[in-house]
Amino acid sequence: MKIVSIVGARPQFVKAAMISRVIRKDHEEILVHTGQHYDEEMSQIFFDVMRIPKPEYNLNIGSGTQAVQTAMMLEGVEKALADEKPDWVVVYSDTNSTLAGALAAVKMHIPVAHIEAGLRSYNMRMPEEVNRRITDHISKLLFCPTEVSVTNLEKEGITDGVHLVGDVMFDAVEHYGQQETDILQRLDIKPGEYYFLTVHRPSNTDDKANLENIITGLEGENIIFPAHPRTVSSIEEHGLQLPDNIRRIKPVHYLDSLTLIKNARKVITDSGGIQKEAYFLGVPCITLREETEWVETVEDGWNILTGADPQKIKDSLESFEPTGDRSSSYGDGKASEKIVRILEEQV
Ligand code: UD1
């Protein structure tokens, strides 16, 4: 079996690390990196620490508007697929790289397998929601992480090719979660004495009021903040200054990120993946969004949605405590193996 896997952004490197390892045991994989994330600390370092194979293609697309970035990816992926003629194209989650990979493939009559299918925020202002909806509707195999994601697909009439396999990000935490790094020593911080913050969603970064409100909500607390390049530019463009309690550091790699999450008092984030990682590692999470795709984390009482409301953020920092047990909604840590077995059966 020959598989082309399309990646481009940080969370996809994490998932590809798990899947590539399984594919390459018995099959051929061609990895295409769109270049959506290109800074050393947003891309190469993930390949190094997670030992992800070097991509056979790097399209070096980089930044652009939504349309320009996606269009350039479509063109590049189409060329790679014409050369490689794979049995499957595998795409991950919901980025512009996902959409471009799936769209290029389906028009060349190459079947698409979507990993992390069926997630919905029901907020069409998010580019990710558009990407994931379209990708789900043009994929032949849909690998769902949770029961809720299977139900979401059913509601849209998608039942063929749907497989509940569990969450590849849970596989990754099971695999890498014990490998603590020395990041706490490097930053001279102690377990339980800091909050871990990430913010990068356009709804929070591009809107000055939201960004200011988040900073206000965090007043007085000891915050470690690995800042995404989008957020760094927004802070500068809006002429904002981070107060002293928010310690900005460069983006961190996966193992440092897990270590910082695991040892934090609480996690504060608008990332999808980090909400789950906090849950897997048993750390309370405050989510700077009005809705989440990962509803199980909220239903189980480990995640609270505050949006960018400064009072809600402040109250949650002070008093939000998990109220229930964590469930096994995200599978048994073997999603990657299950996915590759199903791909084999369907060739
Ligand atoms: C993308 C995904 C999002 C995912 C996130 C993970 C889309 C629409 N969004 O958002 O689903 O959660 O990745 O991080 O695909 N930049 C750099 N260096 C880099 C990468 C980006 O400076 O290595 C800058 C770009 O110039 C751009 C900004 O960061 O101005 C945002 O990058 P972009 O690719 O648009 O998406 P993300 O916000 O990272």
PDB file of C-alpha atoms in Angstrom, residues 3-219:
ATOM      1  CA  ILE A   3       0.034   6.400   1.204  1.00  0.00           C
ATOM      2  CA  VAL A   4       0.599  10.108   0.763  1.00  0.00           C
ATOM      3  CA  SER A   5       0.178  11.926   4.093  1.00  0.00           C
ATOM      4  CA  ILE A   6      -0.336  15.674   4.042  1.00  0.00           C
ATOM      5  CA  VAL A   7       0.858  17.805   6.964  1.00  0.00           C
ATOM      6  CA  GLY A   8       1.537  21.499   7.411  1.00  0.00           C
ATOM      7  CA  ALA A   9       0.833  22.775  10.909  1.00  0.00           C
ATOM      8  CA  ARG A  10       2.006  21.881  14.407  1.00  0.00           C
ATOM      9  CA  PRO A  11      -0.874  19.675  15.576  1.00  0.00           C
ATOM     10  CA  GLN A  12      -0.554  17.617  12.408  1.00  0.00           C
ATOM     11  CA  PHE A  13       3.095  16.859  13.078  1.00  0.00           C
ATOM     12  CA  VAL A  14       2.057  15.347  16.419  1.00  0.00           C
ATOM     13  CA  LYS A  15      -0.552  13.092  14.783  1.00  0.00           C
ATOM     14  CA  ALA A  16       1.711  12.166  11.863  1.00  0.00           C
ATOM     15  CA  ALA A  17       4.406  11.101  14.329  1.00  0.00           C
ATOM     16  CA  MET A  18       2.089   8.361  15.586  1.00  0.00           C
ATOM     17  CA  ILE A  19       0.593   7.296  12.239  1.00  0.00           C
ATOM     18  CA  SER A  20       3.807   7.382  10.156  1.00  0.00           C
ATOM     19  CA  ARG A  21       5.478   4.995  12.542  1.00  0.00           C
ATOM     20  CA  VAL A  22       2.712   2.420  12.043  1.00  0.00           C
ATOM     21  CA  ILE A  23       2.334   2.921   8.284  1.00  0.00           C
ATOM     22  CA  ARG A  24       6.048   2.533   7.649  1.00  0.00           C
ATOM     23  CA  LYS A  25       6.249  -0.853   9.366  1.00  0.00           C
ATOM     24  CA  ASP A  26       4.644  -2.597   6.382  1.00  0.00           C
ATOM     25  CA  HIS A  27       3.873   0.046   3.773  1.00  0.00           C
ATOM     26  CA  GLU A  28       5.259   2.957   1.779  1.00  0.00           C
ATOM     27  CA  GLU A  29       4.556   6.474   2.984  1.00  0.00           C
ATOM     28  CA  ILE A  30       5.300   9.716   1.166  1.00  0.00           C
ATOM     29  CA  LEU A  31       5.085  12.679   3.531  1.00  0.00           C
ATOM     30  CA  VAL A  32       4.107  16.025   1.989  1.00  0.00           C
ATOM     31  CA  HIS A  33       4.739  19.110   4.170  1.00  0.00           C
ATOM     32  CA  THR A  34       2.881  22.116   2.784  1.00  0.00           C
ATOM     33  CA  GLY A  35       5.137  24.536   4.681  1.00  0.00           C
ATOM     34  CA  GLN A  36       2.141  26.244   6.364  1.00  0.00           C
ATOM     35  CA  HIS A  37       4.236  26.329   9.523  1.00  0.00           C
ATOM     36  CA  TYR A  38       7.842  27.047   8.636  1.00  0.00           C
ATOM     37  CA  ASP A  39       9.690  28.615  11.577  1.00  0.00           C
ATOM     38  CA  GLU A  40      12.248  26.252  13.124  1.00  0.00           C
ATOM     39  CA  GLU A  41      10.359  26.174  16.441  1.00  0.00           C
ATOM     40  CA  MET A  42       6.959  25.688  14.733  1.00  0.00           C
ATOM     41  CA  SER A  43       8.076  22.876  12.445  1.00  0.00           C
ATOM     42  CA  GLN A  44      11.566  21.301  12.264  1.00  0.00           C
ATOM     43  CA  ILE A  45      11.940  20.869  16.006  1.00  0.00           C
ATOM     44  CA  PHE A  46       8.806  18.669  16.057  1.00  0.00           C
ATOM     45  CA  PHE A  47      10.334  16.415  13.415  1.00  0.00           C
ATOM     46  CA  ASP A  48      13.514  16.201  15.520  1.00  0.00           C
ATOM     47  CA  VAL A  49      12.061  15.499  18.970  1.00  0.00           C
ATOM     48  CA  MET A  50       9.318  13.156  17.751  1.00  0.00           C
ATOM     49  CA  ARG A  51      11.563  11.460  15.187  1.00  0.00           C
ATOM     50  CA  ILE A  52       9.139  12.069  12.341  1.00  0.00           C
ATOM     51  CA  PRO A  53      10.578  11.006   8.971  1.00  0.00           C
ATOM     52  CA  LYS A  54      11.894  13.821   6.776  1.00  0.00           C
ATOM     53  CA  PRO A  55       9.151  14.875   4.337  1.00  0.00           C
ATOM     54  CA  GLU A  56       9.693  13.683   0.787  1.00  0.00           C
ATOM     55  CA  TYR A  57       8.118  16.954  -0.429  1.00  0.00           C
ATOM     56  CA  ASN A  58       8.223  20.380   1.190  1.00  0.00           C
ATOM     57  CA  LEU A  59       5.998  22.779  -0.730  1.00  0.00           C
ATOM     58  CA  ASN A  60       7.311  25.814   1.217  1.00  0.00           C
ATOM     59  CA  ILE A  61       4.009  27.660   0.877  1.00  0.00           C
ATOM     60  CA  GLY A  62       4.314  29.734   4.063  1.00  0.00           C
ATOM     61  CA  SER A  63       1.900  32.515   4.987  1.00  0.00           C
ATOM     62  CA  GLY A  64      -0.834  34.148   2.946  1.00  0.00           C
ATOM     63  CA  THR A  65      -4.491  35.023   3.106  1.00  0.00           C
ATOM     64  CA  GLN A  66      -6.847  32.079   3.522  1.00  0.00           C
ATOM     65  CA  ALA A  67      -7.470  31.922  -0.236  1.00  0.00           C
ATOM     66  CA  VAL A  68      -3.885  32.425  -1.387  1.00  0.00           C
ATOM     67  CA  GLN A  69      -2.461  29.922   1.088  1.00  0.00           C
ATOM     68  CA  THR A  70      -5.058  27.274   0.217  1.00  0.00           C
ATOM     69  CA  ALA A  71      -4.756  27.870  -3.532  1.00  0.00           C
ATOM     70  CA  MET A  72      -0.982  27.504  -3.519  1.00  0.00           C
ATOM     71  CA  MET A  73      -1.273  24.316  -1.486  1.00  0.00           C
ATOM     72  CA  LEU A  74      -3.826  22.867  -3.914  1.00  0.00           C
ATOM     73  CA  GLU A  75      -1.453  23.412  -6.806  1.00  0.00           C
ATOM     74  CA  GLY A  76       1.530  21.934  -4.989  1.00  0.00           C
ATOM     75  CA  VAL A  77      -0.325  18.903  -3.640  1.00  0.00           C
ATOM     76  CA  GLU A  78      -1.808  18.134  -7.055  1.00  0.00           C
ATOM     77  CA  LYS A  79       1.682  17.962  -8.582  1.00  0.00           C
ATOM     78  CA  ALA A  80       2.953  15.670  -5.835  1.00  0.00           C
ATOM     79  CA  LEU A  81      -0.066  13.365  -6.210  1.00  0.00           C
ATOM     80  CA  ALA A  82       0.346  13.226  -9.997  1.00  0.00           C
ATOM     81  CA  ASP A  83       3.940  12.021  -9.466  1.00  0.00           C
ATOM     82  CA  GLU A  84       3.218   9.571  -6.662  1.00  0.00           C
ATOM     83  CA  LYS A  85      -0.148   8.027  -7.608  1.00  0.00           C
ATOM     84  CA  PRO A  86      -0.887   6.709  -4.099  1.00  0.00           C
ATOM     85  CA  ASP A  87      -3.611   4.292  -2.985  1.00  0.00           C
ATOM     86  CA  TRP A  88      -4.695   6.713  -0.246  1.00  0.00           C
ATOM     87  CA  VAL A  89      -4.251  10.317   0.732  1.00  0.00           C
ATOM     88  CA  VAL A  90      -4.304  10.783   4.503  1.00  0.00           C
ATOM     89  CA  VAL A  91      -5.196  14.195   5.921  1.00  0.00           C
ATOM     90  CA  TYR A  92      -5.376  15.319   9.541  1.00  0.00           C
ATOM     91  CA  SER A  93      -7.802  17.551  11.453  1.00  0.00           C
ATOM     92  CA  ASP A  94      -8.894  20.924  10.074  1.00  0.00           C
ATOM     93  CA  THR A  95      -6.197  23.253   8.802  1.00  0.00           C
ATOM     94  CA  ASN A  96      -5.874  24.817   5.360  1.00  0.00           C
ATOM     95  CA  SER A  97      -3.387  22.016   4.584  1.00  0.00           C
ATOM     96  CA  THR A  98      -6.122  19.459   5.369  1.00  0.00           C
ATOM     97  CA  LEU A  99      -8.624  21.054   3.016  1.00  0.00           C
ATOM     98  CA  ALA A 100      -6.115  21.524   0.200  1.00  0.00           C
ATOM     99  CA  GLY A 101      -4.872  17.935   0.501  1.00  0.00           C
ATOM    100  CA  ALA A 102      -8.367  16.454   0.465  1.00  0.00           C
ATOM    101  CA  LEU A 103      -9.648  18.635  -2.362  1.00  0.00           C
ATOM    102  CA  ALA A 104      -6.658  18.023  -4.634  1.00  0.00           C
ATOM    103  CA  ALA A 105      -6.919  14.257  -4.057  1.00  0.00           C
ATOM    104  CA  VAL A 106     -10.665  13.798  -4.500  1.00  0.00           C
ATOM    105  CA  LYS A 107     -10.600  15.591  -7.855  1.00  0.00           C
ATOM    106  CA  MET A 108      -7.886  13.201  -9.022  1.00  0.00           C
ATOM    107  CA  HIS A 109     -10.082  10.277  -7.901  1.00  0.00           C
ATOM    108  CA  ILE A 110      -7.650   9.311  -5.176  1.00  0.00           C
ATOM    109  CA  PRO A 111      -9.521   8.208  -2.031  1.00  0.00           C
ATOM    110  CA  VAL A 112      -9.105  10.407   1.030  1.00  0.00           C
ATOM    111  CA  ALA A 113      -8.878   9.224   4.633  1.00  0.00           C
ATOM    112  CA  HIS A 114      -9.632  11.932   7.195  1.00  0.00           C
ATOM    113  CA  ILE A 115      -8.139  11.486  10.638  1.00  0.00           C
ATOM    114  CA  GLU A 116     -10.018  13.387  13.386  1.00  0.00           C
ATOM    115  CA  ALA A 117     -13.246  13.438  11.382  1.00  0.00           C
ATOM    116  CA  GLY A 118     -16.645  14.616  12.615  1.00  0.00           C
ATOM    117  CA  LEU A 119     -15.551  17.401  14.958  1.00  0.00           C
ATOM    118  CA  ARG A 120     -17.825  20.435  14.946  1.00  0.00           C
ATOM    119  CA  SER A 121     -17.877  23.788  16.711  1.00  0.00           C
ATOM    120  CA  TYR A 122     -20.935  24.922  14.704  1.00  0.00           C
ATOM    121  CA  ASN A 123     -19.166  28.263  14.316  1.00  0.00           C
ATOM    122  CA  MET A 124     -18.690  28.901  10.603  1.00  0.00           C
ATOM    123  CA  ARG A 125     -16.589  31.996  11.285  1.00  0.00           C
ATOM    124  CA  MET A 126     -13.722  29.666  12.184  1.00  0.00           C
ATOM    125  CA  PRO A 127     -11.681  28.710   9.093  1.00  0.00           C
ATOM    126  CA  GLU A 128     -11.147  25.324  10.761  1.00  0.00           C
ATOM    127  CA  GLU A 129     -14.923  24.622  10.852  1.00  0.00           C
ATOM    128  CA  VAL A 130     -15.169  25.258   7.102  1.00  0.00           C
ATOM    129  CA  ASN A 131     -12.132  23.073   6.448  1.00  0.00           C
ATOM    130  CA  ARG A 132     -13.375  20.157   8.510  1.00  0.00           C
ATOM    131  CA  ARG A 133     -16.913  20.177   7.137  1.00  0.00           C
ATOM    132  CA  ILE A 134     -15.769  20.134   3.509  1.00  0.00           C
ATOM    133  CA  THR A 135     -13.086  17.547   4.191  1.00  0.00           C
ATOM    134  CA  ASP A 136     -15.587  15.224   5.884  1.00  0.00           C
ATOM    135  CA  HIS A 137     -17.956  15.445   2.941  1.00  0.00           C
ATOM    136  CA  ILE A 138     -15.296  14.482   0.368  1.00  0.00           C
ATOM    137  CA  SER A 139     -13.507  11.756   2.344  1.00  0.00           C
ATOM    138  CA  LYS A 140     -14.008   8.044   1.750  1.00  0.00           C
ATOM    139  CA  LEU A 141     -12.827   6.959   5.182  1.00  0.00           C
ATOM    140  CA  LEU A 142     -13.633   9.014   8.252  1.00  0.00           C
ATOM    141  CA  PHE A 143     -11.710   8.159  11.386  1.00  0.00           C
ATOM    142  CA  CYS A 144     -13.598   9.583  14.360  1.00  0.00           C
ATOM    143  CA  PRO A 145     -11.962  10.159  17.756  1.00  0.00           C
ATOM    144  CA  THR A 146     -15.183  10.173  19.817  1.00  0.00           C
ATOM    145  CA  GLU A 147     -18.807   8.996  19.808  1.00  0.00           C
ATOM    146  CA  VAL A 148     -19.940  12.612  19.578  1.00  0.00           C
ATOM    147  CA  SER A 149     -17.991  13.015  16.327  1.00  0.00           C
ATOM    148  CA  VAL A 150     -19.726   9.928  14.855  1.00  0.00           C
ATOM    149  CA  THR A 151     -23.125  11.427  15.781  1.00  0.00           C
ATOM    150  CA  ASN A 152     -22.173  14.786  14.249  1.00  0.00           C
ATOM    151  CA  LEU A 153     -21.483  13.034  10.937  1.00  0.00           C
ATOM    152  CA  GLU A 154     -24.747  11.087  11.122  1.00  0.00           C
ATOM    153  CA  LYS A 155     -26.630  14.386  11.466  1.00  0.00           C
ATOM    154  CA  GLU A 156     -25.100  15.454   8.144  1.00  0.00           C
ATOM    155  CA  GLY A 157     -26.024  12.160   6.501  1.00  0.00           C
ATOM    156  CA  ILE A 158     -22.502  10.720   6.567  1.00  0.00           C
ATOM    157  CA  THR A 159     -22.509   7.091   7.696  1.00  0.00           C
ATOM    158  CA  ASP A 160     -20.496   5.195   5.053  1.00  0.00           C
ATOM    159  CA  GLY A 161     -16.809   4.758   5.796  1.00  0.00           C
ATOM    160  CA  VAL A 162     -17.155   6.096   9.353  1.00  0.00           C
ATOM    161  CA  HIS A 163     -14.988   4.356  11.970  1.00  0.00           C
ATOM    162  CA  LEU A 164     -14.790   5.163  15.677  1.00  0.00           C
ATOM    163  CA  VAL A 165     -11.119   4.511  16.451  1.00  0.00           C
ATOM    164  CA  GLY A 166     -10.240   6.850  19.335  1.00  0.00           C
ATOM    165  CA  ASP A 167      -8.000   9.875  19.402  1.00  0.00           C
ATOM    166  CA  VAL A 168      -4.515   9.820  17.877  1.00  0.00           C
ATOM    167  CA  MET A 169      -3.543  12.667  20.233  1.00  0.00           C
ATOM    168  CA  PHE A 170      -4.329  10.374  23.157  1.00  0.00           C
ATOM    169  CA  ASP A 171      -2.034   7.758  21.562  1.00  0.00           C
ATOM    170  CA  ALA A 172       0.660  10.454  21.414  1.00  0.00           C
ATOM    171  CA  VAL A 173       0.273  11.405  25.098  1.00  0.00           C
ATOM    172  CA  GLU A 174       0.407   7.713  26.043  1.00  0.00           C
ATOM    173  CA  HIS A 175       3.584   7.325  23.988  1.00  0.00           C
ATOM    174  CA  TYR A 176       5.462  10.537  24.884  1.00  0.00           C
ATOM    175  CA  GLY A 177       3.784  11.581  28.149  1.00  0.00           C
ATOM    176  CA  GLN A 178       6.401  10.048  30.453  1.00  0.00           C
ATOM    177  CA  GLN A 179       9.355  11.795  28.785  1.00  0.00           C
ATOM    178  CA  GLU A 180       9.580  14.911  30.955  1.00  0.00           C
ATOM    179  CA  THR A 181      12.111  17.478  29.766  1.00  0.00           C
ATOM    180  CA  ASP A 182      14.136  19.993  31.810  1.00  0.00           C
ATOM    181  CA  ILE A 183      12.029  22.974  30.679  1.00  0.00           C
ATOM    182  CA  LEU A 184      10.985  23.844  34.264  1.00  0.00           C
ATOM    183  CA  GLN A 185      14.629  24.117  35.307  1.00  0.00           C
ATOM    184  CA  ARG A 186      15.453  26.121  32.178  1.00  0.00           C
ATOM    185  CA  LEU A 187      12.689  28.586  32.990  1.00  0.00           C
ATOM    186  CA  ASP A 188      13.463  28.449  36.716  1.00  0.00           C
ATOM    187  CA  ILE A 189       9.872  27.635  37.691  1.00  0.00           C
ATOM    188  CA  LYS A 190       8.389  25.039  40.046  1.00  0.00           C
ATOM    189  CA  PRO A 191       5.589  22.508  39.549  1.00  0.00           C
ATOM    190  CA  GLY A 192       2.177  23.898  40.533  1.00  0.00           C
ATOM    191  CA  GLU A 193       3.446  27.487  40.792  1.00  0.00           C
ATOM    192  CA  TYR A 194       2.485  28.768  37.331  1.00  0.00           C
ATOM    193  CA  TYR A 195      -0.351  28.754  34.810  1.00  0.00           C
ATOM    194  CA  PHE A 196       0.317  27.672  31.219  1.00  0.00           C
ATOM    195  CA  LEU A 197      -1.171  29.971  28.552  1.00  0.00           C
ATOM    196  CA  THR A 198      -1.517  29.646  24.770  1.00  0.00           C
ATOM    197  CA  VAL A 199      -3.553  31.968  22.507  1.00  0.00           C
ATOM    198  CA  HIS A 200      -3.561  31.876  18.718  1.00  0.00           C
ATOM    199  CA  ARG A 201      -7.141  31.761  17.355  1.00  0.00           C
ATOM    200  CA  PRO A 202      -7.844  34.650  14.985  1.00  0.00           C
ATOM    201  CA  SER A 203     -11.005  35.469  17.019  1.00  0.00           C
ATOM    202  CA  ASN A 204      -8.779  36.237  20.013  1.00  0.00           C
ATOM    203  CA  THR A 205      -5.639  37.599  18.363  1.00  0.00           C
ATOM    204  CA  ASP A 206      -7.090  39.749  15.568  1.00  0.00           C
ATOM    205  CA  ASP A 207      -9.610  41.431  17.873  1.00  0.00           C
ATOM    206  CA  LYS A 208      -7.805  43.970  20.057  1.00  0.00           C
ATOM    207  CA  ALA A 209     -10.574  44.083  22.680  1.00  0.00           C
ATOM    208  CA  ASN A 210     -10.522  40.308  23.139  1.00  0.00           C
ATOM    209  CA  LEU A 211      -6.764  40.224  23.494  1.00  0.00           C
ATOM    210  CA  GLU A 212      -6.871  43.077  26.031  1.00  0.00           C
ATOM    211  CA  ASN A 213      -9.667  41.369  27.944  1.00  0.00           C
ATOM    212  CA  ILE A 214      -7.682  38.147  28.170  1.00  0.00           C
ATOM    213  CA  ILE A 215      -4.646  40.024  29.497  1.00  0.00           C
ATOM    214  CA  THR A 216      -6.885  41.793  32.059  1.00  0.00           C
ATOM    215  CA  GLY A 217      -8.434  38.491  33.157  1.00  0.00           C
ATOM    216  CA  LEU A 218      -4.971  37.087  33.887  1.00  0.00           C
ATOM    217  CA  GLU A 219      -3.872  40.030  36.059  1.00  0.00           C
TER     218      GLU A 219
END
